[in-house]
PDB file of C-alpha atoms in Angstrom:
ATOM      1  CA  UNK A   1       0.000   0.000   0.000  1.00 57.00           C
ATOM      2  CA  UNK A   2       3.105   2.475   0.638  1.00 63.00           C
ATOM      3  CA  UNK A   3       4.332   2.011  -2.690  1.00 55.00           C
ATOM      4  CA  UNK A   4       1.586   2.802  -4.636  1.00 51.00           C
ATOM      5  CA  UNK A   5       1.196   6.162  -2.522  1.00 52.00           C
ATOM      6  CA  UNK A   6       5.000   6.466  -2.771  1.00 51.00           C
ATOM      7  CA  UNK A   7       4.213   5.930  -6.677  1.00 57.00           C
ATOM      8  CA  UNK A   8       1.410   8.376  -7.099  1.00 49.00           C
ATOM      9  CA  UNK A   9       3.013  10.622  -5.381  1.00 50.00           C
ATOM     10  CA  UNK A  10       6.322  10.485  -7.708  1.00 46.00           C
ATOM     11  CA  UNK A  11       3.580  10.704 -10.261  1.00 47.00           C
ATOM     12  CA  UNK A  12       1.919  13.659  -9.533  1.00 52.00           C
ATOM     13  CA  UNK A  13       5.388  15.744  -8.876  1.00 44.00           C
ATOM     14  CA  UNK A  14       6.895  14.155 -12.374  1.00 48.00           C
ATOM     15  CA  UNK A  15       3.360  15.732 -14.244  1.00 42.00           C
ATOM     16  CA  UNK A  16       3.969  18.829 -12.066  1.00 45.00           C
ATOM     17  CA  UNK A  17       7.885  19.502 -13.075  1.00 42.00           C
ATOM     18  CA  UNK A  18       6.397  18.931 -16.456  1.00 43.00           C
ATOM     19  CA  UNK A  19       3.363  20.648 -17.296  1.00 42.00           C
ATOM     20  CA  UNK A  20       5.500  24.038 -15.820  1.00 45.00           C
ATOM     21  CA  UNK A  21       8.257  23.212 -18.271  1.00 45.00           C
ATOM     22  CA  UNK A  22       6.126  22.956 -21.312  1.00 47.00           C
ATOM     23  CA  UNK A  23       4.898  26.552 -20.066  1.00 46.00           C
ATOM     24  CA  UNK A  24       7.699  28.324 -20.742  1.00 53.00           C
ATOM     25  CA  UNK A  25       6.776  29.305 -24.266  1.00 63.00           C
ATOM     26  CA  UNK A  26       4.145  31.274 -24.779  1.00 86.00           C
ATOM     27  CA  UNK A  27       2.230  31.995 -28.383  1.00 86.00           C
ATOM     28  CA  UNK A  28       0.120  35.032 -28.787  1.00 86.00           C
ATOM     29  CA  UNK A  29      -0.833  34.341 -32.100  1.00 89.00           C
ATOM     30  CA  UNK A  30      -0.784  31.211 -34.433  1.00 94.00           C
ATOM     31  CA  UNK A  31      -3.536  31.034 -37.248  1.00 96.00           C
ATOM     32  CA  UNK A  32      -3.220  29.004 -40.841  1.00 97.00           C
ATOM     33  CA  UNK A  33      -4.650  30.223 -43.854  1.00 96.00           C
ATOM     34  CA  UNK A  34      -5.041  27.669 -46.508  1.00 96.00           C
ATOM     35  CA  UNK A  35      -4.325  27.211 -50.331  1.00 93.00           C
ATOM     36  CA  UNK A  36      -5.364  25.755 -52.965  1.00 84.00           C
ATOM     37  CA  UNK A  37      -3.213  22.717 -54.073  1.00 68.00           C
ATOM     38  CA  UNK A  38      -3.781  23.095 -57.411  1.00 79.00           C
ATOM     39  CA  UNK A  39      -2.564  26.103 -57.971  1.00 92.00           C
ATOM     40  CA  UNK A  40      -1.007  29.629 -56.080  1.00 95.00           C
ATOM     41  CA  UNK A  41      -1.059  32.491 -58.054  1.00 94.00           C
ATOM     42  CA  UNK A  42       1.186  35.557 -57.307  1.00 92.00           C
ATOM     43  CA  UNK A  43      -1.621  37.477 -57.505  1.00 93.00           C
ATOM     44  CA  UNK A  44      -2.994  35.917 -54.225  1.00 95.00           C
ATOM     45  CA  UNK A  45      -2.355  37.373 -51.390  1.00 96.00           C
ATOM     46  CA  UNK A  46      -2.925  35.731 -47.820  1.00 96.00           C
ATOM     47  CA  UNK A  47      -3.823  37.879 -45.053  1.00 95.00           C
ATOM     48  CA  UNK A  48      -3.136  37.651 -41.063  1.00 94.00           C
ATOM     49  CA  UNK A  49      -4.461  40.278 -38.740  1.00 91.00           C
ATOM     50  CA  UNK A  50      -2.084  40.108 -35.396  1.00 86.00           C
ATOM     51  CA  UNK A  51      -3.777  41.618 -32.313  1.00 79.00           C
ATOM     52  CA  UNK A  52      -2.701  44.636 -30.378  1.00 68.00           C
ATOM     53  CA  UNK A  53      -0.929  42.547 -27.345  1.00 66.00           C
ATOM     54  CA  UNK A  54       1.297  41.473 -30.053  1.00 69.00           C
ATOM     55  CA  UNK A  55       5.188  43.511 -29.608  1.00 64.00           C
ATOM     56  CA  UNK A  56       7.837  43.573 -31.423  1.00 61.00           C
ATOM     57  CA  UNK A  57      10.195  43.714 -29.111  1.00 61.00           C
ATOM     58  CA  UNK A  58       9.356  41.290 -26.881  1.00 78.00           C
ATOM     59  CA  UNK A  59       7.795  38.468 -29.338  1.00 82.00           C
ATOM     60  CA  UNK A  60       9.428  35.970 -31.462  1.00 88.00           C
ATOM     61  CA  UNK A  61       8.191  35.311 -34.844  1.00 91.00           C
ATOM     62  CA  UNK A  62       8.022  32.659 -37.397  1.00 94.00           C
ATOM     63  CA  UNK A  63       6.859  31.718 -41.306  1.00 97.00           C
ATOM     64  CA  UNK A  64       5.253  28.278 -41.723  1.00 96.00           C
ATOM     65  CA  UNK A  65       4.625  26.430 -45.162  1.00 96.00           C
ATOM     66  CA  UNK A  66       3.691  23.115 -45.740  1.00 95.00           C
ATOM     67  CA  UNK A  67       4.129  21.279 -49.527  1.00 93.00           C
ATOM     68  CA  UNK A  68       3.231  18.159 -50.936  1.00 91.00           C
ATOM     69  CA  UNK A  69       5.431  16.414 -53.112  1.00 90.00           C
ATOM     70  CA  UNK A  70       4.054  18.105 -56.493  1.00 90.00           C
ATOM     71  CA  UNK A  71       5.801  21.548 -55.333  1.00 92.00           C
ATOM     72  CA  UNK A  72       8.208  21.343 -58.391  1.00 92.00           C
ATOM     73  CA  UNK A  73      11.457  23.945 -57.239  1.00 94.00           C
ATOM     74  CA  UNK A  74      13.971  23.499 -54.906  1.00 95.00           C
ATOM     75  CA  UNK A  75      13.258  26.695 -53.068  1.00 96.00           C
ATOM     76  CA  UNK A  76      10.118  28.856 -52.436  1.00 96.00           C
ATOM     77  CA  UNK A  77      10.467  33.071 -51.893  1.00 97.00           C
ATOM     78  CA  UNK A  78       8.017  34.956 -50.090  1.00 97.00           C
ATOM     79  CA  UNK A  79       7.066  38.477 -49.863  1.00 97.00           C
ATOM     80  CA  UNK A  80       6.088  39.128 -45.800  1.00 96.00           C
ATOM     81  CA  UNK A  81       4.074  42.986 -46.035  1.00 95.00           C
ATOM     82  CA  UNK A  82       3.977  44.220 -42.716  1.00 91.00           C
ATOM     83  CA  UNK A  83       1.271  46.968 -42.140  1.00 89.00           C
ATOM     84  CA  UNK A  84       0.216  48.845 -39.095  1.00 81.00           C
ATOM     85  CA  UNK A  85      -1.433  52.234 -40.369  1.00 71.00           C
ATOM     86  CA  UNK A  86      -2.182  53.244 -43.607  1.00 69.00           C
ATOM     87  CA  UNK A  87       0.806  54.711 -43.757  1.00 71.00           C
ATOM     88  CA  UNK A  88       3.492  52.132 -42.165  1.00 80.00           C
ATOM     89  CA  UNK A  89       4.538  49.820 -44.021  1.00 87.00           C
ATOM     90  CA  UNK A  90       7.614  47.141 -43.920  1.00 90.00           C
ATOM     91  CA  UNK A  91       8.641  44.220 -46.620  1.00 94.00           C
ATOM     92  CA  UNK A  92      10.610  41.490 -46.000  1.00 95.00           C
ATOM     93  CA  UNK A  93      11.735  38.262 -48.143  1.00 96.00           C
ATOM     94  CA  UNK A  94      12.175  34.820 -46.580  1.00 96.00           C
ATOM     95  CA  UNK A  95      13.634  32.312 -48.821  1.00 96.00           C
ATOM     96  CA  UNK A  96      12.783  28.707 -47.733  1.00 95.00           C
ATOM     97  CA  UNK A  97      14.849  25.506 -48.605  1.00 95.00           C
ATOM     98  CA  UNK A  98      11.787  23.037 -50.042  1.00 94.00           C
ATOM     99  CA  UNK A  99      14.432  20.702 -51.682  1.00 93.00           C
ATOM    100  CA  UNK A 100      18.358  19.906 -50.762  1.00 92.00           C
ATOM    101  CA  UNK A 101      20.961  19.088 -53.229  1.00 90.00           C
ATOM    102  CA  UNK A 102      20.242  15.847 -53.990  1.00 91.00           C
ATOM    103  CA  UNK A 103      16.211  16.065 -54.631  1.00 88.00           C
ATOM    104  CA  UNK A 104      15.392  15.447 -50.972  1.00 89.00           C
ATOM    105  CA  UNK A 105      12.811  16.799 -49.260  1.00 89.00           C
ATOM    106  CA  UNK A 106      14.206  18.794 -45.920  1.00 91.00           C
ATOM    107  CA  UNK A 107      11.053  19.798 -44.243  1.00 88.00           C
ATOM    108  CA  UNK A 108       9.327  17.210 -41.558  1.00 90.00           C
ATOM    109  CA  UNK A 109       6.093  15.517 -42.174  1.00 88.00           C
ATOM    110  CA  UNK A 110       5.064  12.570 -44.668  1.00 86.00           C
ATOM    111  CA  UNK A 111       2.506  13.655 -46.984  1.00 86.00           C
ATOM    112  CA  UNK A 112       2.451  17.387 -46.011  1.00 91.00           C
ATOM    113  CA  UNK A 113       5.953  18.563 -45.590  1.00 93.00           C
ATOM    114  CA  UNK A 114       5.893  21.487 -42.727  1.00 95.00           C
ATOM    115  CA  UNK A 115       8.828  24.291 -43.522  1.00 96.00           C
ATOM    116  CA  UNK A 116       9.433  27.434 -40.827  1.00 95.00           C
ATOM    117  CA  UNK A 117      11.492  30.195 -41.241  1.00 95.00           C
ATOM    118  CA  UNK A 118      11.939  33.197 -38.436  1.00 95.00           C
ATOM    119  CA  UNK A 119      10.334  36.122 -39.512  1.00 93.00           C
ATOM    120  CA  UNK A 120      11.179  39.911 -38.404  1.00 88.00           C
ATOM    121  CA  UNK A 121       8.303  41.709 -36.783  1.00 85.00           C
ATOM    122  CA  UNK A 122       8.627  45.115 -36.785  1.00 79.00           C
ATOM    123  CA  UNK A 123       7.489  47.788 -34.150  1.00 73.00           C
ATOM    124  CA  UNK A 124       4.122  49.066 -34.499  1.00 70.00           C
ATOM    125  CA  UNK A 125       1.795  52.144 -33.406  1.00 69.00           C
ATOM    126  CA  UNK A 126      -1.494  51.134 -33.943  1.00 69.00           C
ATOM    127  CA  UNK A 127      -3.759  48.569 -32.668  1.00 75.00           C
ATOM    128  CA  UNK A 128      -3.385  45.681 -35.602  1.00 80.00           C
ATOM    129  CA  UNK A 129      -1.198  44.297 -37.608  1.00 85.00           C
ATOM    130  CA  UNK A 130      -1.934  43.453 -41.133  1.00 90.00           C
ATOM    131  CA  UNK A 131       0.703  40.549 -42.706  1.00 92.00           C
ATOM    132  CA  UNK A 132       0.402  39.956 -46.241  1.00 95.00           C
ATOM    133  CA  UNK A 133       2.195  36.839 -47.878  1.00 97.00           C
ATOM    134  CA  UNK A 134       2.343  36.038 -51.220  1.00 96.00           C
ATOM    135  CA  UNK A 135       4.779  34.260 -53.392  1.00 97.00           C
ATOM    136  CA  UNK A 136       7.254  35.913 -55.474  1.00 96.00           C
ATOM    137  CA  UNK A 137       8.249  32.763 -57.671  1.00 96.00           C
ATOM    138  CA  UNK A 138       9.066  33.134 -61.550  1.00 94.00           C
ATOM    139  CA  UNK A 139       6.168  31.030 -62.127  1.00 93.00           C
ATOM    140  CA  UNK A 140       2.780  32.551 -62.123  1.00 94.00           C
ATOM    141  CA  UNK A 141       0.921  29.604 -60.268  1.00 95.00           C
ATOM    142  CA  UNK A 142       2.857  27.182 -58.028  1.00 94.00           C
ATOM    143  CA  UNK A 143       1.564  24.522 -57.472  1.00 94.00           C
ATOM    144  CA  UNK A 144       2.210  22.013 -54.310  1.00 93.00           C
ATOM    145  CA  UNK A 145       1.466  24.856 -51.495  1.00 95.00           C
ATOM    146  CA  UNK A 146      -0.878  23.590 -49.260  1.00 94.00           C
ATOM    147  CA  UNK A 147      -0.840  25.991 -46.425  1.00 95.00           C
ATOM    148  CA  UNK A 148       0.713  28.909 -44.564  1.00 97.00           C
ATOM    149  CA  UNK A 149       0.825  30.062 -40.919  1.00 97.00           C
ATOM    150  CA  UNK A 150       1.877  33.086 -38.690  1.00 96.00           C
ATOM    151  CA  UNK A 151       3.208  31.998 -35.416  1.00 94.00           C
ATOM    152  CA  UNK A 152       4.124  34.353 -32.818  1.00 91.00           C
ATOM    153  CA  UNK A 153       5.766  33.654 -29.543  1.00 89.00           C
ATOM    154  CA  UNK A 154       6.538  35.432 -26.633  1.00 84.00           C
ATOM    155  CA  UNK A 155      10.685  35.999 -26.333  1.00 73.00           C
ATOM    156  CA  UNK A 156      11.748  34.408 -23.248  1.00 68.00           C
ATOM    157  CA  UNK A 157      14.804  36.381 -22.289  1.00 58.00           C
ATOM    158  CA  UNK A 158      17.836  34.937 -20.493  1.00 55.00           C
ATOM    159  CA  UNK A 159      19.719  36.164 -17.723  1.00 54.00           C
ATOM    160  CA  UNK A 160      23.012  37.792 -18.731  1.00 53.00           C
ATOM    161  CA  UNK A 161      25.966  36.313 -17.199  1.00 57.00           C
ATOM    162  CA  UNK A 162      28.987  38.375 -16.071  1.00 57.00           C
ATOM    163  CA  UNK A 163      32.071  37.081 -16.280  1.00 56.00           C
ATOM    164  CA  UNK A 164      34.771  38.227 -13.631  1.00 57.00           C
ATOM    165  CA  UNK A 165      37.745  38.958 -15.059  1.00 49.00           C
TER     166      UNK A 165
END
């Protein structure tokens, strides 16, 4: 009888240390627009509207992409438009490795291959944020895209160290 207690016990401290740990990270935003898999064109934008709570400077955040097999290039360009007031406006390019050297996928996933890349936010004044992706390929429609996300964390930051010298 004093094991199992001694057990559940060890249990219930084990799910404790745990379920703080996986705490640590916390998203403020994560939302997934989809696309059709027969076709992208450049013309088509996809649109994310980030809350106010959302800060540059204290948020991390990130580009997500996932292709089927049929995406036919090796790598896939974005345009990121960042826009806070009519008047604000930032651009950015991420360039994501779909394909390595040797005709390999890189990404994880089986049918679905899931790509991120880290994606700059910059500081804003006003109480959204409009992001606009949209390819910037040669080809007018791509085809293979099946989805893309906006994921935004909060930045935990690390104590500074000081070395004594």
């Amino acid at each position: 009888m004093r094991l199992h207690l001694y057990i559940y016990k060890v249990a219930i401290c084990l799910c404790t240390v745990l379920l703080s740990a996986s705490c640590t990270q916390q998203t403020v935003y994560f939302h997934t627009e989809p696309v059709d898999l027969q076709g992208w064109t450049r013309t088509e934008e996809l649109h994310f509207l980030l809350p106010a709570n959302v800060v540059a400077d204290s948020c991390r955040a990130w580009v997500g992409v996932r292709c089927s097999h049929a995406y036919p290039y090796m790598t896939l360009a974005l345009e990121v438009r960042q826009q806070a007031a009519a008047t604000t406006e930032h651009t950015d390019t991420i360039l994501m490795q779909v394909y390595d050297a040797y005709g390999a996928m890189k990404g994880n996933g089986l049918h679905l291959m899931s790509y991120t890349a880290p994606m700059p936010l910059h500081p804003i004044d006003a109480d959204t944020l409009r992001i606009t992706l949209r390819h910037i390929m040669r080809a007018d429609t791509l085809k293979g895209v099946a989805d893309l996300s906006i994921k935004v964390d909060r930045a935990i930051r690390q104590p500074v160290r000081k070395h004594n010298q």
